Coordinates of C-alpha atoms in Angstrom, one line a residue:
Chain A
X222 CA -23.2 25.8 34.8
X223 CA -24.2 24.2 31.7
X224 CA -27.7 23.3 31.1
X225 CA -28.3 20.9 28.2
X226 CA -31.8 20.0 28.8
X227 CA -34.5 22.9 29.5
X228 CA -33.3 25.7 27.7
X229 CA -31.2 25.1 24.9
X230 CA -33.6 22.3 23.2
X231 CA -31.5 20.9 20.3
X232 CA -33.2 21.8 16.7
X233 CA -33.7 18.9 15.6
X234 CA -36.1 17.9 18.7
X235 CA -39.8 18.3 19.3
X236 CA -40.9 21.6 20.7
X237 CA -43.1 20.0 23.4
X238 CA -41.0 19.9 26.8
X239 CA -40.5 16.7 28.4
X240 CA -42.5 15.5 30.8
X241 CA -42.1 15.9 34.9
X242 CA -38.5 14.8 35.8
X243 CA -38.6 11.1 37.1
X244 CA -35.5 9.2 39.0
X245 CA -34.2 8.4 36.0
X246 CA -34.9 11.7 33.8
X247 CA -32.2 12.9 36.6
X248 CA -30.2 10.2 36.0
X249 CA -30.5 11.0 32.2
X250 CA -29.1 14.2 32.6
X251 CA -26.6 13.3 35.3
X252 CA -24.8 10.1 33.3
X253 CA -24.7 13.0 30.4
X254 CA -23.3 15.7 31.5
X255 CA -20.7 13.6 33.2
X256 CA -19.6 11.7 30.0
X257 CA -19.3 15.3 28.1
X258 CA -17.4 16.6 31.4
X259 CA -14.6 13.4 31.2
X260 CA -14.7 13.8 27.6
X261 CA -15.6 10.9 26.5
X262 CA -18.2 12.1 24.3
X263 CA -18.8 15.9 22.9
X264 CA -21.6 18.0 22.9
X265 CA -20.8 18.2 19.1
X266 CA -20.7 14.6 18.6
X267 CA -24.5 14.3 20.1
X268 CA -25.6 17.0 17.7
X269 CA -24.2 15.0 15.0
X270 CA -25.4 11.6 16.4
X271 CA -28.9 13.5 16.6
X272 CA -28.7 14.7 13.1
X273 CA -27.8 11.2 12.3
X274 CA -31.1 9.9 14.2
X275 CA -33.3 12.3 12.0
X276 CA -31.8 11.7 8.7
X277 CA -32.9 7.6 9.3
X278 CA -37.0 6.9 8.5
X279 CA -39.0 4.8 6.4
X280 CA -38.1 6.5 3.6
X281 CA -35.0 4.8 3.4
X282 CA -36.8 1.6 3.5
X283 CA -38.6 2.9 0.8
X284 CA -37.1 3.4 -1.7
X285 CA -35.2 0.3 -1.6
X286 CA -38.3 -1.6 -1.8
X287 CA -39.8 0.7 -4.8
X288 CA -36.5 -0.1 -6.3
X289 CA -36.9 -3.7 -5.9
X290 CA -40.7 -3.2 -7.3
X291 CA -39.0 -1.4 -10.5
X292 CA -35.6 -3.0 -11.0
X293 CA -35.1 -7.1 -11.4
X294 CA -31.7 -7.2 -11.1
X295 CA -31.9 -4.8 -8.0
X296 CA -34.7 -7.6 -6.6
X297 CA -32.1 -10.3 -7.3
X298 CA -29.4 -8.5 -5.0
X299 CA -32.0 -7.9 -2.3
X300 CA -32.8 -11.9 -2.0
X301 CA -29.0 -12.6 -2.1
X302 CA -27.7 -9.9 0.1
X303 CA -30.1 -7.2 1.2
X304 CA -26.9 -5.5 3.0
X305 CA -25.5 -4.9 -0.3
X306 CA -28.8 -3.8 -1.6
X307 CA -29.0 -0.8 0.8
X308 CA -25.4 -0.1 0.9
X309 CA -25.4 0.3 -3.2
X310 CA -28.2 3.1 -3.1
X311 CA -25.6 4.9 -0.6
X312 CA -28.1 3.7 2.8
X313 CA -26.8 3.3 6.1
X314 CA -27.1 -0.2 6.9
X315 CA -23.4 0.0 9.0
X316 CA -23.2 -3.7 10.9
X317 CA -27.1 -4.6 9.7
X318 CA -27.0 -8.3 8.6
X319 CA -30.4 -7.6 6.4
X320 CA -32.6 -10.0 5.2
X321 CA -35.5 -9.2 2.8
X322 CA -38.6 -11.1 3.1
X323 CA -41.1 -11.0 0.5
X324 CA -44.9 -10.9 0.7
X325 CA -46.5 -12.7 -1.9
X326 CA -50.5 -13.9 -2.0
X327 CA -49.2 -17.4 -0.9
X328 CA -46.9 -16.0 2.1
X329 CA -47.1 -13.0 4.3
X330 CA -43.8 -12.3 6.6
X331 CA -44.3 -10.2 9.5
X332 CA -41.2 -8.9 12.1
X333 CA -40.9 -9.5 15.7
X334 CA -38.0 -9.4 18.3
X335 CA -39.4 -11.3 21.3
X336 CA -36.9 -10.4 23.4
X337 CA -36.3 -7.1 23.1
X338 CA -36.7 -4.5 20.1
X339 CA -34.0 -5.3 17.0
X340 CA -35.4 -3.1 14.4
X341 CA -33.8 -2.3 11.2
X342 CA -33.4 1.3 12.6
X343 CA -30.9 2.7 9.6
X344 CA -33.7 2.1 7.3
X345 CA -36.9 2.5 9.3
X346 CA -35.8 4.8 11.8
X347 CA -36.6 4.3 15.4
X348 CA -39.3 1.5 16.0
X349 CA -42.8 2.6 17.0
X350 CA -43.9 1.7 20.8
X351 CA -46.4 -1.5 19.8
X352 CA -43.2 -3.0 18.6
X353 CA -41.4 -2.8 21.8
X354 CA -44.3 -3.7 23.8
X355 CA -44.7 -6.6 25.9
X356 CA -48.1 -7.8 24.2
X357 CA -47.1 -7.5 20.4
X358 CA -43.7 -9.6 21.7
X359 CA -46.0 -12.1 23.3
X360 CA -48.6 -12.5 20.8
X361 CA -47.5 -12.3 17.7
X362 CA -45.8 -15.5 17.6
X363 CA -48.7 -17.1 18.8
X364 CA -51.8 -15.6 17.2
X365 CA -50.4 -13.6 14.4
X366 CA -53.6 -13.3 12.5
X367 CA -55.3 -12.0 15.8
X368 CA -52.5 -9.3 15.9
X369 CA -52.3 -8.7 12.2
X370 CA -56.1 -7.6 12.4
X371 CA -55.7 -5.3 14.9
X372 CA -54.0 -3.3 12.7
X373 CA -56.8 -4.1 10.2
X374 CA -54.6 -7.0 8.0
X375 CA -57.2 -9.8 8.0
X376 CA -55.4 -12.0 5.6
X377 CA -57.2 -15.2 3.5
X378 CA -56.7 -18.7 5.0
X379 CA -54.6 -19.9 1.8
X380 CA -51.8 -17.1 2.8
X381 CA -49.1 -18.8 5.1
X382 CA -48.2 -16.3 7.7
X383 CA -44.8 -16.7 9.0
X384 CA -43.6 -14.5 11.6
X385 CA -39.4 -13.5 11.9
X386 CA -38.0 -13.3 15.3
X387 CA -35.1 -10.3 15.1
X388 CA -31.9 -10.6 16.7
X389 CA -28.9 -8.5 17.4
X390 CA -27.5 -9.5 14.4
X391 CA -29.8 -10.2 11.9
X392 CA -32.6 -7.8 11.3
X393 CA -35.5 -8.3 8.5
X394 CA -37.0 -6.0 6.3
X395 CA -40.2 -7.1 4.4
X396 CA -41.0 -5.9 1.1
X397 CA -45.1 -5.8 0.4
X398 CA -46.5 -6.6 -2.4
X399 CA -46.7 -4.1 -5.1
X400 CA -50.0 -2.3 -5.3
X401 CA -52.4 -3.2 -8.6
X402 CA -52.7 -0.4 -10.8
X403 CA -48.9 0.8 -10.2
X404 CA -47.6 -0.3 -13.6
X405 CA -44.9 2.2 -14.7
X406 CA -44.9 4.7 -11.9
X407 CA -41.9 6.4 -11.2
X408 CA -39.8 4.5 -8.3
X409 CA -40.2 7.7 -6.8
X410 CA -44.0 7.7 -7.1
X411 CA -43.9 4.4 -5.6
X412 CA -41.9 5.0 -3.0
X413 CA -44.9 7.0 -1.2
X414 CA -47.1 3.7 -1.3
X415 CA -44.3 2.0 0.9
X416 CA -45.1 2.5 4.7
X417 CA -42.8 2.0 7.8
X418 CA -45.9 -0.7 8.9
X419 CA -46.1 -2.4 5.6
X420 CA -42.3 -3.0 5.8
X421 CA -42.3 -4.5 9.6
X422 CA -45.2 -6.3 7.5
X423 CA -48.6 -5.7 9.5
X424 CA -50.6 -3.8 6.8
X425 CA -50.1 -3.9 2.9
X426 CA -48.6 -1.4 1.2
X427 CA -50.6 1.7 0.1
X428 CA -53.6 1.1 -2.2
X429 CA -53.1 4.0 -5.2
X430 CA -56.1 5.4 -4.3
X431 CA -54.9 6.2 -1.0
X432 CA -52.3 8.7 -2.0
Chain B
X206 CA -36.1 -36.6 36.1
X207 CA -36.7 -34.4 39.5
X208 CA -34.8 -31.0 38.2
X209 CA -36.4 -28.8 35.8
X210 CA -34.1 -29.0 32.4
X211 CA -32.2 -25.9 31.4
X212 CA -34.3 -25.0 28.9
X213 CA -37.0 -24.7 31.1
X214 CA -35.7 -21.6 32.5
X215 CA -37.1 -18.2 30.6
X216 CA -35.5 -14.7 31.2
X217 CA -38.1 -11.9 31.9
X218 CA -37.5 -10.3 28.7
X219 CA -38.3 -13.9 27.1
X220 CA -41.5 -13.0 25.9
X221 CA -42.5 -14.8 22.8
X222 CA -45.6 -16.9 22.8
X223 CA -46.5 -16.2 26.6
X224 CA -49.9 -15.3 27.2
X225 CA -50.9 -11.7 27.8
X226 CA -53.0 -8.7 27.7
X227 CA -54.8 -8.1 24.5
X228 CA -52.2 -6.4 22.1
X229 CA -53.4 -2.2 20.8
X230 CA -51.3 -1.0 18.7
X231 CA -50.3 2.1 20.5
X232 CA -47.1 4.7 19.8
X233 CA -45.9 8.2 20.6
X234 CA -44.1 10.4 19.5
X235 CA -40.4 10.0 21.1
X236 CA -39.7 12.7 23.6
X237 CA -36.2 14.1 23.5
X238 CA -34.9 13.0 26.6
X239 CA -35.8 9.5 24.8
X240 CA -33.7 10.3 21.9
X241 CA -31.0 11.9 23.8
X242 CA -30.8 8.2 25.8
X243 CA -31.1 6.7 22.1
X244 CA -28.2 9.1 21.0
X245 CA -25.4 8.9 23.8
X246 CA -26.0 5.0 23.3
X247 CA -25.4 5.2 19.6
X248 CA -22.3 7.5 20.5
X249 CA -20.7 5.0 23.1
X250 CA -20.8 1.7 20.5
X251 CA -19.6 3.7 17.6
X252 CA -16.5 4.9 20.4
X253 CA -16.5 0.9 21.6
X254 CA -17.3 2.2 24.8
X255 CA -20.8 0.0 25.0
X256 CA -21.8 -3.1 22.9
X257 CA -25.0 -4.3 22.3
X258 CA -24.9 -7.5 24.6
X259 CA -23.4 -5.7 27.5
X260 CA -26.9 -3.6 27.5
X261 CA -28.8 -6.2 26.8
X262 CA -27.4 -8.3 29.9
X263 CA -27.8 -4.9 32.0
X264 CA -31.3 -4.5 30.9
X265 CA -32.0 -8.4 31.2
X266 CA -30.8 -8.1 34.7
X267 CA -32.7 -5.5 36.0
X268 CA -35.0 -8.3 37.4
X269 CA -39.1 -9.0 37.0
X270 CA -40.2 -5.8 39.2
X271 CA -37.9 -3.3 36.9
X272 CA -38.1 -4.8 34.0
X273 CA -42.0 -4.4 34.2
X274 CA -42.4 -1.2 35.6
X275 CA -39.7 0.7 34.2
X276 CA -40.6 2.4 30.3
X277 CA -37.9 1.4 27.5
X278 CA -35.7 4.2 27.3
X279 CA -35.5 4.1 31.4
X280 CA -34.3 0.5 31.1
X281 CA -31.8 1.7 28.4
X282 CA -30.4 4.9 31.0
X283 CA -30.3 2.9 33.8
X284 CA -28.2 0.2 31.8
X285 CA -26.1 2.8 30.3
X286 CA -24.9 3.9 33.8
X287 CA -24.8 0.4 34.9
X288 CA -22.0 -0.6 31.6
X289 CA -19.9 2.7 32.3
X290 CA -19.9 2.1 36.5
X291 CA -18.2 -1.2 35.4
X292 CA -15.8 0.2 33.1
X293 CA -15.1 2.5 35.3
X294 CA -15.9 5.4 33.4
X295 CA -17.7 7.0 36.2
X296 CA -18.0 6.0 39.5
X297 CA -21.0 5.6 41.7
X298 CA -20.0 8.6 44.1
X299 CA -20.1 10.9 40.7
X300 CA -23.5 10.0 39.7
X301 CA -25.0 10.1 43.1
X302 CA -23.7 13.7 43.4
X303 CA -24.2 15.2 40.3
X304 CA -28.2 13.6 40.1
X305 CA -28.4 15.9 43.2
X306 CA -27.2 18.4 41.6
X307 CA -29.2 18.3 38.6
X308 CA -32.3 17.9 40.8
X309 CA -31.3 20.9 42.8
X310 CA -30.9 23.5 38.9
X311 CA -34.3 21.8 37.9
X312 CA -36.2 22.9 40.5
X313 CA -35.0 25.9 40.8
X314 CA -36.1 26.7 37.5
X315 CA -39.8 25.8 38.2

């Protein structure tokens, strides 16, 4: 009998083991092996689909928005067609309809998806629990400054804050401003001021001093 | 007008703007039966075995009690085995038996 869950962990996983086995840990395992056992999926094509999973992260994000920091013309495709953008730095964006949203001193964009949890996962990898939960879906259309400061964002009363409702087929990725005191760093250097937060747009980029 | 309109009516999942508990931002890390869940997903769009609006519907009709108590990746699972009971990918009978066999090799390894 095959056992894919306690003893052969995949390498690309945690080390910790999963916690106790719930109805629908079972049914986790269950609806798996089944699917490998009928052949419609392979045991090779999840290891692949996991190395997939680990390969996506902020830094992805990243360096597109350290490019569009460095490059004008690259900052020009990103407003146009942030789809292209990634896809000409060889990303992953697959069926992502992407839109970039600029933060600016007049206007600060921040992402949401009330109704469930549309992230742009190929360049941010998978979304962190606040995201999903019900209060952040709740509140941040309502009170955005409330929620902005909980992550410590308390932004002046002359920046507009306007908050982007994700969908299945439009995802948004927001490029923060640039930190003072970056002038001619490397897009590579810059890249490492560019968090996954500041890019779903509830804290600023990286101050240089913080590196 | 007697009858509420149409757009009166809000899915559970319809959250924005309602009021609620005060937001923290919390996370963890994602355990691996989470990403496995995230993977075999992934694996059944690319195959056009699952879309994205046939999980949402599953997971929008898991009514208020579920949809509430049960954690994300939960929701996903049992969506997942709703979508492929209804393409008759696997049948009811085959899950039933093979959760209680899974059950069974897991405890006996404790």
């Amino acid at each position: 009998m095959h056992d894919y869950t306690h003893h052969h962990p995949h390498p690309n996983q945690p080390d910790e083991e999963d916690g106790p086995f719930t109805e629908y840990r079972l049914l986790e395992v269950a609806l798996r092996e089944l699917l490998i056992e009928k052949q419609v999926i392979t045991q090779a094509e999840l290891h692949k689909t996991y190395q997939m999973m680990d390969d996506r992260g902020p830094h992805n994000g990243a360096r597109m928005v350290a490019k569009a920091w460095s490059d004008p013309a690259y900052l020009d495709l990103m407003r146009r067609d942030a789809t292209a953008a990634a896809k000409s730095i060889g990303l992953e964006p697959t069926w992502l309809n992407l839109i970039a949203l600029e933060n600016t001193d007049a206007i600060h964009n921040v992402v949401v998806c009330t109704l469930c949890s549309c992230y742009p996962w190929p360049l941010l990898g998978l979304p962190p629990d606040w995201y999903k939960s019900r209060t952040y879906r709740s509140e941040v259309v309502r009170n955005p400054r409330k929620v902005l400061a909980e992550f410590g964002t308390n932004l002046p009363e002359t920046t507009e804050v306007r908050v982007h409702d994700s969908s299945a087929d439009m995802r948004y990725l927001v490029v923060p401003k640039r930190p003072e005191g970056s002038e001619g760093w490397s897009e590579e250097e810059l890249a490492e001021l560019v968090t996954r937060d500041s890019m779903i747009g509830v804290v600023p980029a990286l101050a240089i001093e913080d590196l | 007008m007697v009858n509420k309109s149409l757009t009166d009516y809000r899915g559970v999942h319809d959250l924005g703007g309602l009021l609620c508990e005060p937001f923290v931002p919390d996370e963890h890390d994602y355990e691996p039966w989470e990403k496995r869940v995230h993977a075999v997903r992934e694996l059944l769009a690319t195959k056009g075995l699952l879309r994205v609006d046939e999980l949402r519907r599953a997971v929008e009709g898991l009514g208020e009690e579920k949809y509430k108590r049960l954690s994300y990746y939960e929701q996903w699972v049992w969506a997942i085995s709703q979508i492929m009971l209804e393409r008759g990918i696997v049948t009811d009978a085959e899950i039933g038996a093979r959760v209680e066999t899974v059950h069974a090799r897991l405890a006996s390894h404790d």
